[in-house]
Amino acid sequence: MAVSLALPLQTAEPLFTAASLLTPPLSALSYRPLRRRNFCFPPPPSPSLLRVKSKPNEAEAIPLAYTFTEFKQLLLPVIDRNPYLTDGTKQATSTIAALAKKYGAEVTVVVIDEKERETLSEHDTQLASIRWHLAEGGFQEFKLLERLGGGNKPTAIIGEVADEMNMDLVVLSMEAIHSKHVDANLLAEFIPCPVLLLPL
């Protein structure tokens, strides 16, 4: 039995070419233009700033006003012989009166002179001047001591009175040092409490 096969007719052009197999038609491709996008990246976070504050010393942390409130016993030495007081003594008197009035302290005045009382003709006038200047500062009540004669140095007498009466502060004008009545080198040795030296 014979079998016949029907072969396709030969055509001038092939049905499929290598280009048509490898490259899809243009209609199959969809062209979409790319949009330009701006990407904004945030700046890198800056490192946190750490502020370091040094801890003050205990002496610096205490306010000056608080220090004066601890001074309850104030000593005012009067060394000059002027019956109406010198400018330095007036300054020390007004300063100690203001401190005592503001911080509730007590004032003790010690009058020092190497001569005896009988030889000081204007001694009472000087005491009246001290009372007047303290009253002008708003402070009228105070203790009065006299260290007259004896030949002791004023610096040693101030230290002795400050020690015996447990003084917290001595108020003194620099005038007493410039006039050689008080030896500045002996202040730290004889006086057991702080000394407030007032400039001229």
PDB file of C-alpha atoms in Angstrom, residues 26-174:
ATOM      1  CA  LEU A  26       7.507  47.024  17.463  1.00  0.00           C
ATOM      2  CA  SER A  27       3.826  46.804  18.273  1.00  0.00           C
ATOM      3  CA  ALA A  28       4.602  44.401  21.080  1.00  0.00           C
ATOM      4  CA  LEU A  29       6.853  46.948  22.834  1.00  0.00           C
ATOM      5  CA  SER A  30       5.302  49.783  24.859  1.00  0.00           C
ATOM      6  CA  TYR A  31       7.575  52.805  25.292  1.00  0.00           C
ATOM      7  CA  ARG A  32       7.094  54.842  28.462  1.00  0.00           C
ATOM      8  CA  PRO A  33       9.330  57.833  29.038  1.00  0.00           C
ATOM      9  CA  LEU A  34      11.091  57.782  32.390  1.00  0.00           C
ATOM     10  CA  ARG A  35      10.117  60.533  34.772  1.00  0.00           C
ATOM     11  CA  ARG A  36      12.893  62.446  36.386  1.00  0.00           C
ATOM     12  CA  ARG A  37      12.677  62.226  40.121  1.00  0.00           C
ATOM     13  CA  ASN A  38      14.535  64.310  42.602  1.00  0.00           C
ATOM     14  CA  PHE A  39      15.547  62.357  45.656  1.00  0.00           C
ATOM     15  CA  CYS A  40      16.150  64.532  48.714  1.00  0.00           C
ATOM     16  CA  PHE A  41      18.117  62.824  51.380  1.00  0.00           C
ATOM     17  CA  PRO A  42      18.071  64.469  54.822  1.00  0.00           C
ATOM     18  CA  PRO A  43      21.451  65.582  56.124  1.00  0.00           C
ATOM     19  CA  PRO A  44      23.102  63.239  58.538  1.00  0.00           C
ATOM     20  CA  PRO A  45      22.054  63.979  62.087  1.00  0.00           C
ATOM     21  CA  SER A  46      24.565  66.105  63.870  1.00  0.00           C
ATOM     22  CA  PRO A  47      25.951  64.595  67.039  1.00  0.00           C
ATOM     23  CA  SER A  48      24.230  65.864  70.134  1.00  0.00           C
ATOM     24  CA  LEU A  49      26.187  68.508  71.988  1.00  0.00           C
ATOM     25  CA  LEU A  50      26.965  67.652  75.562  1.00  0.00           C
ATOM     26  CA  ARG A  51      27.517  70.682  77.689  1.00  0.00           C
ATOM     27  CA  VAL A  52      29.644  69.880  80.665  1.00  0.00           C
ATOM     28  CA  LYS A  53      29.670  72.366  83.507  1.00  0.00           C
ATOM     29  CA  SER A  54      32.337  71.953  86.063  1.00  0.00           C
ATOM     30  CA  LYS A  55      31.104  71.580  89.585  1.00  0.00           C
ATOM     31  CA  PRO A  56      32.100  74.605  91.638  1.00  0.00           C
ATOM     32  CA  ASN A  57      34.098  74.222  94.761  1.00  0.00           C
ATOM     33  CA  GLU A  58      32.260  74.322  98.035  1.00  0.00           C
ATOM     34  CA  ALA A  59      33.829  77.672  98.876  1.00  0.00           C
ATOM     35  CA  GLU A  60      32.642  79.135  95.549  1.00  0.00           C
ATOM     36  CA  ALA A  61      29.169  77.648  95.877  1.00  0.00           C
ATOM     37  CA  ILE A  62      28.469  79.508  99.114  1.00  0.00           C
ATOM     38  CA  PRO A  63      27.112  83.007  98.406  1.00  0.00           C
ATOM     39  CA  LEU A  64      28.911  85.909 100.016  1.00  0.00           C
ATOM     40  CA  ALA A  65      25.705  87.110 101.677  1.00  0.00           C
ATOM     41  CA  TYR A  66      25.331  83.719 103.382  1.00  0.00           C
ATOM     42  CA  THR A  67      28.894  84.028 104.697  1.00  0.00           C
ATOM     43  CA  PHE A  68      28.110  87.356 106.371  1.00  0.00           C
ATOM     44  CA  THR A  69      25.019  85.903 108.032  1.00  0.00           C
ATOM     45  CA  GLU A  70      27.333  83.549 109.924  1.00  0.00           C
ATOM     46  CA  PHE A  71      29.199  86.513 111.458  1.00  0.00           C
ATOM     47  CA  LYS A  72      27.257  87.331 114.619  1.00  0.00           C
ATOM     48  CA  GLN A  73      30.040  88.989 116.638  1.00  0.00           C
ATOM     49  CA  LEU A  74      31.818  91.937 114.988  1.00  0.00           C
ATOM     50  CA  LEU A  75      34.825  93.767 116.427  1.00  0.00           C
ATOM     51  CA  LEU A  76      35.738  97.376 115.614  1.00  0.00           C
ATOM     52  CA  PRO A  77      39.199  98.461 116.832  1.00  0.00           C
ATOM     53  CA  VAL A  78      39.704 102.226 117.211  1.00  0.00           C
ATOM     54  CA  ILE A  79      43.399 103.069 117.335  1.00  0.00           C
ATOM     55  CA  ASP A  80      43.741 106.690 116.204  1.00  0.00           C
ATOM     56  CA  ARG A  81      43.752 109.594 118.674  1.00  0.00           C
ATOM     57  CA  ASN A  82      41.647 111.955 116.605  1.00  0.00           C
ATOM     58  CA  PRO A  83      38.727 112.961 118.875  1.00  0.00           C
ATOM     59  CA  TYR A  84      36.464 113.223 115.817  1.00  0.00           C
ATOM     60  CA  LEU A  85      37.885 110.070 114.192  1.00  0.00           C
ATOM     61  CA  THR A  86      39.980 109.841 111.049  1.00  0.00           C
ATOM     62  CA  ASP A  87      38.507 109.056 107.630  1.00  0.00           C
ATOM     63  CA  GLY A  88      39.617 105.438 107.892  1.00  0.00           C
ATOM     64  CA  THR A  89      37.962 104.961 111.293  1.00  0.00           C
ATOM     65  CA  LYS A  90      34.774 106.639 110.052  1.00  0.00           C
ATOM     66  CA  GLN A  91      34.706 104.255 107.091  1.00  0.00           C
ATOM     67  CA  ALA A  92      35.185 101.207 109.330  1.00  0.00           C
ATOM     68  CA  THR A  93      32.505 102.464 111.736  1.00  0.00           C
ATOM     69  CA  SER A  94      29.896 102.963 109.019  1.00  0.00           C
ATOM     70  CA  THR A  95      30.756  99.596 107.439  1.00  0.00           C
ATOM     71  CA  ILE A  96      30.438  97.607 110.650  1.00  0.00           C
ATOM     72  CA  ALA A  97      27.172  99.385 111.506  1.00  0.00           C
ATOM     73  CA  ALA A  98      25.705  98.486 108.109  1.00  0.00           C
ATOM     74  CA  LEU A  99      26.783  94.833 108.419  1.00  0.00           C
ATOM     75  CA  ALA A 100      25.418  94.504 111.947  1.00  0.00           C
ATOM     76  CA  LYS A 101      22.101  96.095 111.038  1.00  0.00           C
ATOM     77  CA  LYS A 102      21.589  93.998 107.909  1.00  0.00           C
ATOM     78  CA  TYR A 103      22.634  90.602 109.276  1.00  0.00           C
ATOM     79  CA  GLY A 104      21.585  90.973 112.909  1.00  0.00           C
ATOM     80  CA  ALA A 105      25.076  90.913 114.428  1.00  0.00           C
ATOM     81  CA  GLU A 106      26.421  92.448 117.629  1.00  0.00           C
ATOM     82  CA  VAL A 107      29.138  95.105 117.626  1.00  0.00           C
ATOM     83  CA  THR A 108      31.992  95.450 120.090  1.00  0.00           C
ATOM     84  CA  VAL A 109      34.218  98.540 119.968  1.00  0.00           C
ATOM     85  CA  VAL A 110      37.672  98.382 121.515  1.00  0.00           C
ATOM     86  CA  VAL A 111      39.534 101.677 121.960  1.00  0.00           C
ATOM     87  CA  ILE A 112      43.292 101.109 122.026  1.00  0.00           C
ATOM     88  CA  ASP A 113      45.955 103.587 123.079  1.00  0.00           C
ATOM     89  CA  GLU A 114      49.371 103.187 124.624  1.00  0.00           C
ATOM     90  CA  LYS A 115      48.747 106.142 126.950  1.00  0.00           C
ATOM     91  CA  GLU A 116      46.735 106.064 130.141  1.00  0.00           C
ATOM     92  CA  ARG A 117      43.227 107.507 130.248  1.00  0.00           C
ATOM     93  CA  GLU A 118      44.246 110.391 132.520  1.00  0.00           C
ATOM     94  CA  THR A 119      46.643 111.715 129.893  1.00  0.00           C
ATOM     95  CA  LEU A 120      44.061 111.702 127.074  1.00  0.00           C
ATOM     96  CA  SER A 121      42.310 115.056 127.363  1.00  0.00           C
ATOM     97  CA  GLU A 122      39.830 114.448 124.522  1.00  0.00           C
ATOM     98  CA  HIS A 123      39.078 110.818 125.208  1.00  0.00           C
ATOM     99  CA  ASP A 124      35.423 111.467 126.081  1.00  0.00           C
ATOM    100  CA  THR A 125      34.987 113.439 122.864  1.00  0.00           C
ATOM    101  CA  GLN A 126      36.300 110.485 120.903  1.00  0.00           C
ATOM    102  CA  LEU A 127      33.829 108.113 122.585  1.00  0.00           C
ATOM    103  CA  ALA A 128      30.988 110.501 121.755  1.00  0.00           C
ATOM    104  CA  SER A 129      32.127 110.554 118.114  1.00  0.00           C
ATOM    105  CA  ILE A 130      32.075 106.758 117.974  1.00  0.00           C
ATOM    106  CA  ARG A 131      28.520 106.663 119.325  1.00  0.00           C
ATOM    107  CA  TRP A 132      27.404 109.337 116.869  1.00  0.00           C
ATOM    108  CA  HIS A 133      28.815 107.587 113.783  1.00  0.00           C
ATOM    109  CA  LEU A 134      27.345 104.228 114.780  1.00  0.00           C
ATOM    110  CA  ALA A 135      23.959 105.883 115.335  1.00  0.00           C
ATOM    111  CA  GLU A 136      24.230 107.501 111.903  1.00  0.00           C
ATOM    112  CA  GLY A 137      24.577 104.002 110.473  1.00  0.00           C
ATOM    113  CA  GLY A 138      21.379 102.941 112.226  1.00  0.00           C
ATOM    114  CA  PHE A 139      23.094 101.009 115.011  1.00  0.00           C
ATOM    115  CA  GLN A 140      22.931 102.386 118.542  1.00  0.00           C
ATOM    116  CA  GLU A 141      23.550  99.466 120.905  1.00  0.00           C
ATOM    117  CA  PHE A 142      27.116  98.172 121.159  1.00  0.00           C
ATOM    118  CA  LYS A 143      29.693  97.018 123.689  1.00  0.00           C
ATOM    119  CA  LEU A 144      32.576  99.343 124.520  1.00  0.00           C
ATOM    120  CA  LEU A 145      35.973  98.160 125.737  1.00  0.00           C
ATOM    121  CA  GLU A 146      39.046 100.231 126.541  1.00  0.00           C
ATOM    122  CA  ARG A 147      42.600  98.959 126.390  1.00  0.00           C
ATOM    123  CA  LEU A 148      44.623 101.969 127.480  1.00  0.00           C
ATOM    124  CA  GLY A 149      48.236 101.877 128.593  1.00  0.00           C
ATOM    125  CA  GLY A 150      50.065  98.675 129.373  1.00  0.00           C
ATOM    126  CA  GLY A 151      52.550  98.987 126.534  1.00  0.00           C
ATOM    127  CA  ASN A 152      51.085  96.132 124.468  1.00  0.00           C
ATOM    128  CA  LYS A 153      51.035  96.351 120.685  1.00  0.00           C
ATOM    129  CA  PRO A 154      47.616  97.099 119.103  1.00  0.00           C
ATOM    130  CA  THR A 155      47.780  93.945 116.954  1.00  0.00           C
ATOM    131  CA  ALA A 156      48.271  91.751 120.025  1.00  0.00           C
ATOM    132  CA  ILE A 157      45.422  93.519 121.862  1.00  0.00           C
ATOM    133  CA  ILE A 158      43.036  93.018 118.915  1.00  0.00           C
ATOM    134  CA  GLY A 159      43.911  89.324 118.787  1.00  0.00           C
ATOM    135  CA  GLU A 160      43.467  88.958 122.552  1.00  0.00           C
ATOM    136  CA  VAL A 161      40.015  90.594 122.551  1.00  0.00           C
ATOM    137  CA  ALA A 162      38.897  88.630 119.473  1.00  0.00           C
ATOM    138  CA  ASP A 163      39.962  85.388 121.133  1.00  0.00           C
ATOM    139  CA  GLU A 164      38.436  86.110 124.550  1.00  0.00           C
ATOM    140  CA  MET A 165      35.067  87.225 123.155  1.00  0.00           C
ATOM    141  CA  ASN A 166      34.862  84.670 120.324  1.00  0.00           C
ATOM    142  CA  MET A 167      34.649  87.264 117.569  1.00  0.00           C
ATOM    143  CA  ASP A 168      33.604  86.196 114.078  1.00  0.00           C
ATOM    144  CA  LEU A 169      34.935  89.183 112.120  1.00  0.00           C
ATOM    145  CA  VAL A 170      37.260  92.147 112.670  1.00  0.00           C
ATOM    146  CA  VAL A 171      36.631  95.277 110.577  1.00  0.00           C
ATOM    147  CA  LEU A 172      39.712  97.426 110.167  1.00  0.00           C
ATOM    148  CA  SER A 173      40.781 100.218 107.846  1.00  0.00           C
ATOM    149  CA  MET A 174      44.022 100.030 105.880  1.00  0.00           C
TER     150      MET A 174
END
